[in-house]
Short mmCIF file of C-alpha atoms and ligand atoms in Angstrom, two decimals:
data_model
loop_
_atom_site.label_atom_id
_atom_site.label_comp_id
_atom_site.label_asym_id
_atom_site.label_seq_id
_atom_site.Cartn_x
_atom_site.Cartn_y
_atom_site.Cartn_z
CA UNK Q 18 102.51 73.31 124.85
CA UNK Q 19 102.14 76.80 126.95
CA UNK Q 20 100.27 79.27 125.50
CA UNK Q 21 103.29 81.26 124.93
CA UNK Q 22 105.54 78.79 123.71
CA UNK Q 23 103.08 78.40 121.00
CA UNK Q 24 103.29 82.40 120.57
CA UNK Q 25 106.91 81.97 120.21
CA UNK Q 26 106.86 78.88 117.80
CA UNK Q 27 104.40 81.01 115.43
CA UNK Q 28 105.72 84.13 115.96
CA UNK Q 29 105.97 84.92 111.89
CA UNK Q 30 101.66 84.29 112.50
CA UNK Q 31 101.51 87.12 114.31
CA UNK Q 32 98.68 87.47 116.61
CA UNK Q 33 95.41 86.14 115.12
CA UNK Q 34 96.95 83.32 113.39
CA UNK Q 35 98.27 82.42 117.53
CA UNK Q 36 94.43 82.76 118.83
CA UNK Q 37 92.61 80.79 115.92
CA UNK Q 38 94.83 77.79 116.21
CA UNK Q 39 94.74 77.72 119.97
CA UNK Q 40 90.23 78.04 119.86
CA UNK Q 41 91.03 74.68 117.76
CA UNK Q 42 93.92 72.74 118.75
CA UNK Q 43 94.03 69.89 121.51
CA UNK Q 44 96.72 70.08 123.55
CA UNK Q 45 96.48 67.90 127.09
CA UNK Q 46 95.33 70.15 129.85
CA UNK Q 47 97.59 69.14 132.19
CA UNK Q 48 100.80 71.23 131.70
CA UNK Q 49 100.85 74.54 133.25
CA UNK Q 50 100.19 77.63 130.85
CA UNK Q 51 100.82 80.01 134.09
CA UNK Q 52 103.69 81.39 134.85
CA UNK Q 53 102.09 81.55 138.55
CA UNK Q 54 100.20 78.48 139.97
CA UNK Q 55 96.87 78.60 141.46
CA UNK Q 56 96.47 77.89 145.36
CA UNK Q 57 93.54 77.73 146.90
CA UNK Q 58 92.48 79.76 149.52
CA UNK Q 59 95.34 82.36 148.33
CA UNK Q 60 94.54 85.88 146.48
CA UNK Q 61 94.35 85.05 142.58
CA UNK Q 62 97.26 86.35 140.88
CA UNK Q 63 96.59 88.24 137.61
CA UNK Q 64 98.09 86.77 134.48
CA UNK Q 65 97.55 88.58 130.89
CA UNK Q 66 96.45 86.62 128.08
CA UNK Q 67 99.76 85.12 126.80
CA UNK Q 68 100.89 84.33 130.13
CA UNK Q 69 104.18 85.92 129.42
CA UNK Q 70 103.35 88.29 132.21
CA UNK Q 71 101.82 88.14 135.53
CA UNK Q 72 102.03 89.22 139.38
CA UNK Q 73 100.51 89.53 142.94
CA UNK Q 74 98.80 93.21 143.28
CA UNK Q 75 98.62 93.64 147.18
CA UNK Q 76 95.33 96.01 146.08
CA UNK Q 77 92.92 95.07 143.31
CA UNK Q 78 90.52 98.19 143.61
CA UNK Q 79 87.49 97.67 140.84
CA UNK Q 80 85.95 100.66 141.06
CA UNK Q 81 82.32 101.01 139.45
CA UNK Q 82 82.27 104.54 138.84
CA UNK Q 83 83.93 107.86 138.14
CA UNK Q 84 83.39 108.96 142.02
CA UNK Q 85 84.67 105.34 143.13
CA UNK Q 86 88.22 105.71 140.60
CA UNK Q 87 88.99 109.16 141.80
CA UNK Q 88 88.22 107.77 145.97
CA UNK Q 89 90.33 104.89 144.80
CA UNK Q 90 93.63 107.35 143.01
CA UNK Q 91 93.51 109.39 146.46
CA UNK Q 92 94.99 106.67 148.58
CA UNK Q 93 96.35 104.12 146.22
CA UNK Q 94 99.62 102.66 147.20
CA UNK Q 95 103.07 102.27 145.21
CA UNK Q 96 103.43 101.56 141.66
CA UNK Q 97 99.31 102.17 139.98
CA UNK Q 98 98.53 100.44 136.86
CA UNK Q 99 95.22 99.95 135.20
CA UNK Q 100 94.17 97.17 133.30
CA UNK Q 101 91.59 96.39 130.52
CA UNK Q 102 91.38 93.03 129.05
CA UNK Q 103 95.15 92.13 129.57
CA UNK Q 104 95.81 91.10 125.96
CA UNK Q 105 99.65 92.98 125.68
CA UNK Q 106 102.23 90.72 125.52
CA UNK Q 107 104.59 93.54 127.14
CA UNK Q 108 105.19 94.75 131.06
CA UNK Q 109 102.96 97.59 130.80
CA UNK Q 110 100.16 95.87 133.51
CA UNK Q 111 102.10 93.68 136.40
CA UNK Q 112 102.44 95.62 139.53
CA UNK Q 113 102.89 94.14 142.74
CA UNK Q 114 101.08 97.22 144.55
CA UNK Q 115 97.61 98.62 143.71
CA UNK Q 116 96.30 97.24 140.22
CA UNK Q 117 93.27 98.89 139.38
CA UNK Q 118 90.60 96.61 137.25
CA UNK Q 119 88.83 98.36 134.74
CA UNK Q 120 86.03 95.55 133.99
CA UNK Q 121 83.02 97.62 136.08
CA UNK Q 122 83.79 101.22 134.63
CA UNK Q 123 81.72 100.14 131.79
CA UNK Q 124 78.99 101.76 129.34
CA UNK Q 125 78.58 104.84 127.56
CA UNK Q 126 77.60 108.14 129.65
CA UNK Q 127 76.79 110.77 127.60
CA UNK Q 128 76.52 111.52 123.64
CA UNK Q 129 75.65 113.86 121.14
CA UNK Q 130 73.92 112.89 118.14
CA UNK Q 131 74.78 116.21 116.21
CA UNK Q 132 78.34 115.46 116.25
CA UNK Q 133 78.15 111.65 116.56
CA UNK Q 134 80.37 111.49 119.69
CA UNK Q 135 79.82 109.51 122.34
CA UNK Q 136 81.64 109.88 126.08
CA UNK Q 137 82.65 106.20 126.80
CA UNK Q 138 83.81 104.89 130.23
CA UNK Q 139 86.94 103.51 129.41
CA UNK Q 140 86.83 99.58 130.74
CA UNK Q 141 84.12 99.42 128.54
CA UNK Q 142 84.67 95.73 126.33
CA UNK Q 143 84.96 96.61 122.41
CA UNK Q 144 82.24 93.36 122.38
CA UNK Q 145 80.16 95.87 124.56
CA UNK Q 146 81.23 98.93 122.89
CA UNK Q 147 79.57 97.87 119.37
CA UNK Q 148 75.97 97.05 120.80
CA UNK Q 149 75.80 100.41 123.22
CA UNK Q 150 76.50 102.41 120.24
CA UNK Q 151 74.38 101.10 118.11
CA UNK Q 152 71.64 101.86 120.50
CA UNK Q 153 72.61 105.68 119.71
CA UNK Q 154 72.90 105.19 116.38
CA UNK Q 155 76.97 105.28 115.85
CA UNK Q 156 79.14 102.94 115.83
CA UNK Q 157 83.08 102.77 115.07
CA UNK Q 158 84.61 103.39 112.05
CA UNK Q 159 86.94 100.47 112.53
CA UNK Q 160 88.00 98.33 115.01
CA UNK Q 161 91.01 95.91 115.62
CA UNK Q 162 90.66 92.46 114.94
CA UNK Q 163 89.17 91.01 117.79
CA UNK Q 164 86.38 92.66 120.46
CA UNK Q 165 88.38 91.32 123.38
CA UNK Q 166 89.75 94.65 124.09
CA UNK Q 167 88.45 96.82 126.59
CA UNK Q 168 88.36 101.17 125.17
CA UNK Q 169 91.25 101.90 127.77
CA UNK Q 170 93.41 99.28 126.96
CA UNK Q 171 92.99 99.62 123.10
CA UNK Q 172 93.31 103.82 123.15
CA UNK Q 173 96.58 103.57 125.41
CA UNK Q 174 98.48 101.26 122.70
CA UNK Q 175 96.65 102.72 119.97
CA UNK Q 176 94.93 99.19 118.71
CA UNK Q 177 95.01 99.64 114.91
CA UNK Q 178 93.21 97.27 112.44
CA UNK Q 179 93.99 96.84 108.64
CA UNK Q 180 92.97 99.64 105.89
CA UNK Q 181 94.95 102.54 105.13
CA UNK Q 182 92.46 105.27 105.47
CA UNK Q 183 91.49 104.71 109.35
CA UNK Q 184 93.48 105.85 112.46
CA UNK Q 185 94.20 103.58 114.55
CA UNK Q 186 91.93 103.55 118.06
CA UNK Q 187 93.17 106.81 119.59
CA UNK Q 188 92.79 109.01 116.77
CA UNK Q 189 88.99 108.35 117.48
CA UNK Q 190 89.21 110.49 120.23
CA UNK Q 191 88.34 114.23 120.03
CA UNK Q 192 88.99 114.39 124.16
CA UNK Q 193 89.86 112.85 126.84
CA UNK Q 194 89.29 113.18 130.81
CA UNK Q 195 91.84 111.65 133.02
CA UNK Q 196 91.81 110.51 136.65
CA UNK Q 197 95.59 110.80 138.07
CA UNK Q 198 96.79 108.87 141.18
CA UNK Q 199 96.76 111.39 144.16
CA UNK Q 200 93.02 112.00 142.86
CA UNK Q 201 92.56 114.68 140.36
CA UNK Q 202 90.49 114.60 137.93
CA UNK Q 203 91.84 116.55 134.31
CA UNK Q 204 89.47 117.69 131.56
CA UNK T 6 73.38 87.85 121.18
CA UNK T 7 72.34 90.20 123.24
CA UNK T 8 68.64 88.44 123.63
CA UNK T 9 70.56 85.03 123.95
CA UNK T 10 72.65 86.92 127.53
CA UNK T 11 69.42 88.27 128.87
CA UNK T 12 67.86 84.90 128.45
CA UNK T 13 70.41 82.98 130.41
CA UNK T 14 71.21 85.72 132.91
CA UNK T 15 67.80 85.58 133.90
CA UNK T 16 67.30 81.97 133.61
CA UNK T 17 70.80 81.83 136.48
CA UNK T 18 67.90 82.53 139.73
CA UNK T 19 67.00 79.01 138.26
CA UNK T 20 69.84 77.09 139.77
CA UNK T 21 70.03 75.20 143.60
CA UNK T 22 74.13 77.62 144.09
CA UNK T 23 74.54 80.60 145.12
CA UNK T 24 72.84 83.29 143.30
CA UNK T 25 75.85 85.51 141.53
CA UNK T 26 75.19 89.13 143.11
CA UNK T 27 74.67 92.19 140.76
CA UNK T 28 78.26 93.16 140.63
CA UNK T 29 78.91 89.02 139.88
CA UNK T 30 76.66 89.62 136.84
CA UNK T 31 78.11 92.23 135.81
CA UNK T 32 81.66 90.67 135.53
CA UNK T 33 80.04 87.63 133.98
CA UNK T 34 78.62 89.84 131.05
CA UNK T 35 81.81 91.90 130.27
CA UNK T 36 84.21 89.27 130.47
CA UNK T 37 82.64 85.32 130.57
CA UNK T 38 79.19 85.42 127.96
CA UNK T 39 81.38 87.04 125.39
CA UNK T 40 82.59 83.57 124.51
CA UNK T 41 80.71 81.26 126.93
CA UNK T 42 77.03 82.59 125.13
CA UNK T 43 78.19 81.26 121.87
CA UNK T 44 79.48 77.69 120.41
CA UNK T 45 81.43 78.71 118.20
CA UNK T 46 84.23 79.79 120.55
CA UNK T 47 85.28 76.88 121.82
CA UNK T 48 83.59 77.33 124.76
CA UNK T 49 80.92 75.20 126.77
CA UNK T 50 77.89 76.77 126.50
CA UNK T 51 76.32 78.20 129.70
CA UNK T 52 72.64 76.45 129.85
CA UNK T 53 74.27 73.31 127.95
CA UNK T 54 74.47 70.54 130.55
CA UNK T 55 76.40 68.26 128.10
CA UNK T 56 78.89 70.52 127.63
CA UNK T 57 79.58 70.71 131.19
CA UNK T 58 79.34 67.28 132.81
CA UNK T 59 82.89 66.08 131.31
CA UNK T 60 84.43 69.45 132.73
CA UNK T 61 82.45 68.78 136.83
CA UNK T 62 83.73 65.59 136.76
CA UNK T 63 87.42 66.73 136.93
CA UNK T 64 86.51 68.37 140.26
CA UNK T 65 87.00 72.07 141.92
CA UNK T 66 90.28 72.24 142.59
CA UNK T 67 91.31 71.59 138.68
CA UNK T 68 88.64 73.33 136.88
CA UNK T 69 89.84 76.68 138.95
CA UNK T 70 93.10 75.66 138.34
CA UNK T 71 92.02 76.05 134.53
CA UNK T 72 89.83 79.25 135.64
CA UNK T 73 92.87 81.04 136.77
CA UNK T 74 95.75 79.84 134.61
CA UNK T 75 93.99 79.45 131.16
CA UNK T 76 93.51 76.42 129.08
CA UNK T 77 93.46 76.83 125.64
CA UNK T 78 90.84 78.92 124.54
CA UNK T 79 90.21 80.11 128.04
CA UNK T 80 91.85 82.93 128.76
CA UNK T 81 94.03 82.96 132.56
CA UNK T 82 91.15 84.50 134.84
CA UNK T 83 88.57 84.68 131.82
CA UNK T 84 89.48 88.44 131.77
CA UNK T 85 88.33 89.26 134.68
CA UNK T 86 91.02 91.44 136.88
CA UNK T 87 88.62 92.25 139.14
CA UNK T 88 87.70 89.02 139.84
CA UNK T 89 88.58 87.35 143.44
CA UNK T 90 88.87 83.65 143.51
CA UNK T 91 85.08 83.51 145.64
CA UNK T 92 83.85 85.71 142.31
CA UNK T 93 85.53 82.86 139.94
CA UNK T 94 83.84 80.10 141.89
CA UNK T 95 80.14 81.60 141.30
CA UNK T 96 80.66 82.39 137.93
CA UNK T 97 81.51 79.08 137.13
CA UNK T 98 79.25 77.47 138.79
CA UNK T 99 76.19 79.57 137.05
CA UNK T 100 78.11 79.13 133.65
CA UNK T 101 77.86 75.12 134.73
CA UNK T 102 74.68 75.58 135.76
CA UNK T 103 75.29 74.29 139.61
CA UNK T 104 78.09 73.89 142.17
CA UNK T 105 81.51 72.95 141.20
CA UNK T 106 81.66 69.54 143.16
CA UNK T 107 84.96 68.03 144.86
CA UNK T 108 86.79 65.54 142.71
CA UNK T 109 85.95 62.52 143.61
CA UNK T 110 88.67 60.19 144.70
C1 FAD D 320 95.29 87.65 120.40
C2 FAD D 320 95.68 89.10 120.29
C3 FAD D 320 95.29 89.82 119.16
C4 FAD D 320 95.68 91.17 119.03
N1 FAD D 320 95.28 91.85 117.90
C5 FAD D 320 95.62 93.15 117.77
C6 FAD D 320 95.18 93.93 116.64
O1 FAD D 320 94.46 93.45 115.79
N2 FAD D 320 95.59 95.22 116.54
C7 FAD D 320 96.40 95.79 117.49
O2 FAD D 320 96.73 96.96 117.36
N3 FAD D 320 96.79 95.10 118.59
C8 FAD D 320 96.43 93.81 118.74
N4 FAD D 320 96.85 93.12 119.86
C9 FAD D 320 97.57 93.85 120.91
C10 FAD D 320 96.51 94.44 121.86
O3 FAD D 320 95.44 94.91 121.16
C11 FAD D 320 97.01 95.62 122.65
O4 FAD D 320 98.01 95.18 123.52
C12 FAD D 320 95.85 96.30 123.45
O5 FAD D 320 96.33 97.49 124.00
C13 FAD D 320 95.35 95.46 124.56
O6 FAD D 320 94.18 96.05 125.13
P1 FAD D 320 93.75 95.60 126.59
O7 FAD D 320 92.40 96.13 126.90
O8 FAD D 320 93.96 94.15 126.74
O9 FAD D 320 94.83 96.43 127.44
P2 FAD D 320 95.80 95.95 128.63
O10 FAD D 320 96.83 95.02 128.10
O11 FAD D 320 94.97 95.51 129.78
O12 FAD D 320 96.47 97.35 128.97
C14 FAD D 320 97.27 98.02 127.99
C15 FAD D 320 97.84 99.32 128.58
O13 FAD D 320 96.78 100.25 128.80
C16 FAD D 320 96.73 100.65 130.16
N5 FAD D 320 95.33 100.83 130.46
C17 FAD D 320 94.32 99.91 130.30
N6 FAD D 320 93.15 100.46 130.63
C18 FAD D 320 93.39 101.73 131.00
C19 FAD D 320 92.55 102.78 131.47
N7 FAD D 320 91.25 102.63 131.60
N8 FAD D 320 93.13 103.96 131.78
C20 FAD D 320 94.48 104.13 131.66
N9 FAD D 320 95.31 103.17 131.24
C21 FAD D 320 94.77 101.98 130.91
C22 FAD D 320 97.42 99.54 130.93
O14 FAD D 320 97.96 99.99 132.16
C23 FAD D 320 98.50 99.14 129.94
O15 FAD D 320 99.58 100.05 130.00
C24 FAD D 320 96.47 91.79 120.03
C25 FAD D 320 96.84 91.07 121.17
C26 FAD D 320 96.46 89.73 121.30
C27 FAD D 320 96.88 88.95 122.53
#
């Protein structure tokens, strides 16, 4: 069964109840789960997690720092997406033009313990996120319900967990800087 | 956890492949150790030889096939966007613990 077959068969699950079974079913590993096949030798395609969505970026920048994104958002080609951990299930990621990876803008650069903020870089893993603030002594109020995520990914769809009383992941941010294709760099 | 990934990332210069390159273990500790530095993922267990001999003796070509399109628990490219296919080689092979061999026929 493809992985998103099995999304649709438990859709009433929901999410979590998808990615428990799957850690413990057996299914035979020979059908494909991809919507795109692996060939050797050729560039990788990216696929998100479901494998509902996928496609064949002609530039996969991974820039490692602010200096590298903004060097990267002068001259990037056509249609510019980012992507964190590719966990949505929607179109919001494939682009056949420049798809910028997220997975090396990691770690927290700057905090203040008076206010208990912390400036995050935003491909920074929510697995990551939990041990690098702890070594500042915060941590988040709340987080959705699995670490998978990377910051970016989880602000931009506003990742919520259970419980009444907390925001979901973007109202933990008190402000936000912003690298724009073409270069510029807002806040 | 933490202790457990510095153990086995510095345990990797170890192995007779390729060493991964800083940037290599960099993508292996956002994305791969998450679930490949604990059993109770699912996952074979980098530094577990047992766990891995079943999975070498399908060969290169089908464990990437598995690296890149998912299987199971395993999500397609292990999360790792900025991962080329060279990068997905060496980070198997130091989750494995040595070269992914050719299947044999
Ligand atoms: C198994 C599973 C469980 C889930 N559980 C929950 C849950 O508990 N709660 C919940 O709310 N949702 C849940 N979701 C949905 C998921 O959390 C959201 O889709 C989340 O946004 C995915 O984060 P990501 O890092 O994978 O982002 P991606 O899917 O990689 O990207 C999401 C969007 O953000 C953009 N983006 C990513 N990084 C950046 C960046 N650095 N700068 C600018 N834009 C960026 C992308 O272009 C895209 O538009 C779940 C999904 C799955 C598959």
């Amino acid at each position: 069964m493809k992985r998103r077959d099995f999304l649709r068969s438990t859709g009433a699950l929901g999410a979590t109840g998808a990615l428990l079974a799957l850690g413990g079913c057996d299914q035979p590993s020979t059908e494909p789960q991809s919507p795109i096949a692996y060939e050797p030798g050729k560039p990788v395609p990216w696929i998100n997690w479901a494998g509902n969505q996928s496609c064949q970026p002609q530039h996969r920048p991974a820039p490692a720092s602010i200096d590298e994104l903004v060097s990267v958002l002068k001259t990037a080609k056509g249609t510019v997406r980012a992507v964190g951990a590719g966990h949505s299930f929607s179109a919001v990621v494939p682009t056949d033009d420049t798809l910028i990876a997220t997975d090396l803008l990691s770690g927290v650069i700057d905090h203040d313990p008076v206010t208990n903020t912390a400036q995050v870089l935003s491909g920074t893993r929510l697995h990551d996120l939990g041990y690098r603030l702890a070594d500042i002594g915060q941590a988040l109020p709340n987080m959705p319900d699995m670490a998978y995520l990377a910051l970016g990914g989880a602000i931009v769809n506003c990742a919520h967990a259970t419980g009444v009383n907390f925001g979901s992941m973007g109202s933990y941010v008190n402000s936000l800087r912003l690298a724009t294709v073409g270069g510029i760099f807002v806040g | 956890m933490r202790l457990l990934i510095l153990i086995l990332l510095s345990a990797i210069s170890a192995y007779s492949h390729a060493a991964p390159t800083e940037r290599q273990l960099r993508l292996l500790s956002v994305n791969c150790l998450q679930c490949h530095a604990s059993a109770h993922t699912g996952a074979p267990v980098m530094g577990n030889p047992e766990a891995w001999q079943p999975i070498l003796a399908q060969g290169k070509q089908q464990i990437m096939t598995h690296v890149v399109e998912g299987l199971r628990g395993m999500p397609p490219l292990g999360y790792c966007s900025a991962c080329s296919e060279a990068d997905l080689v060496t980070l198997s092979e130091a989750l494995a613990g040595q070269a992914l061999p050719e299947a044999t026929p």
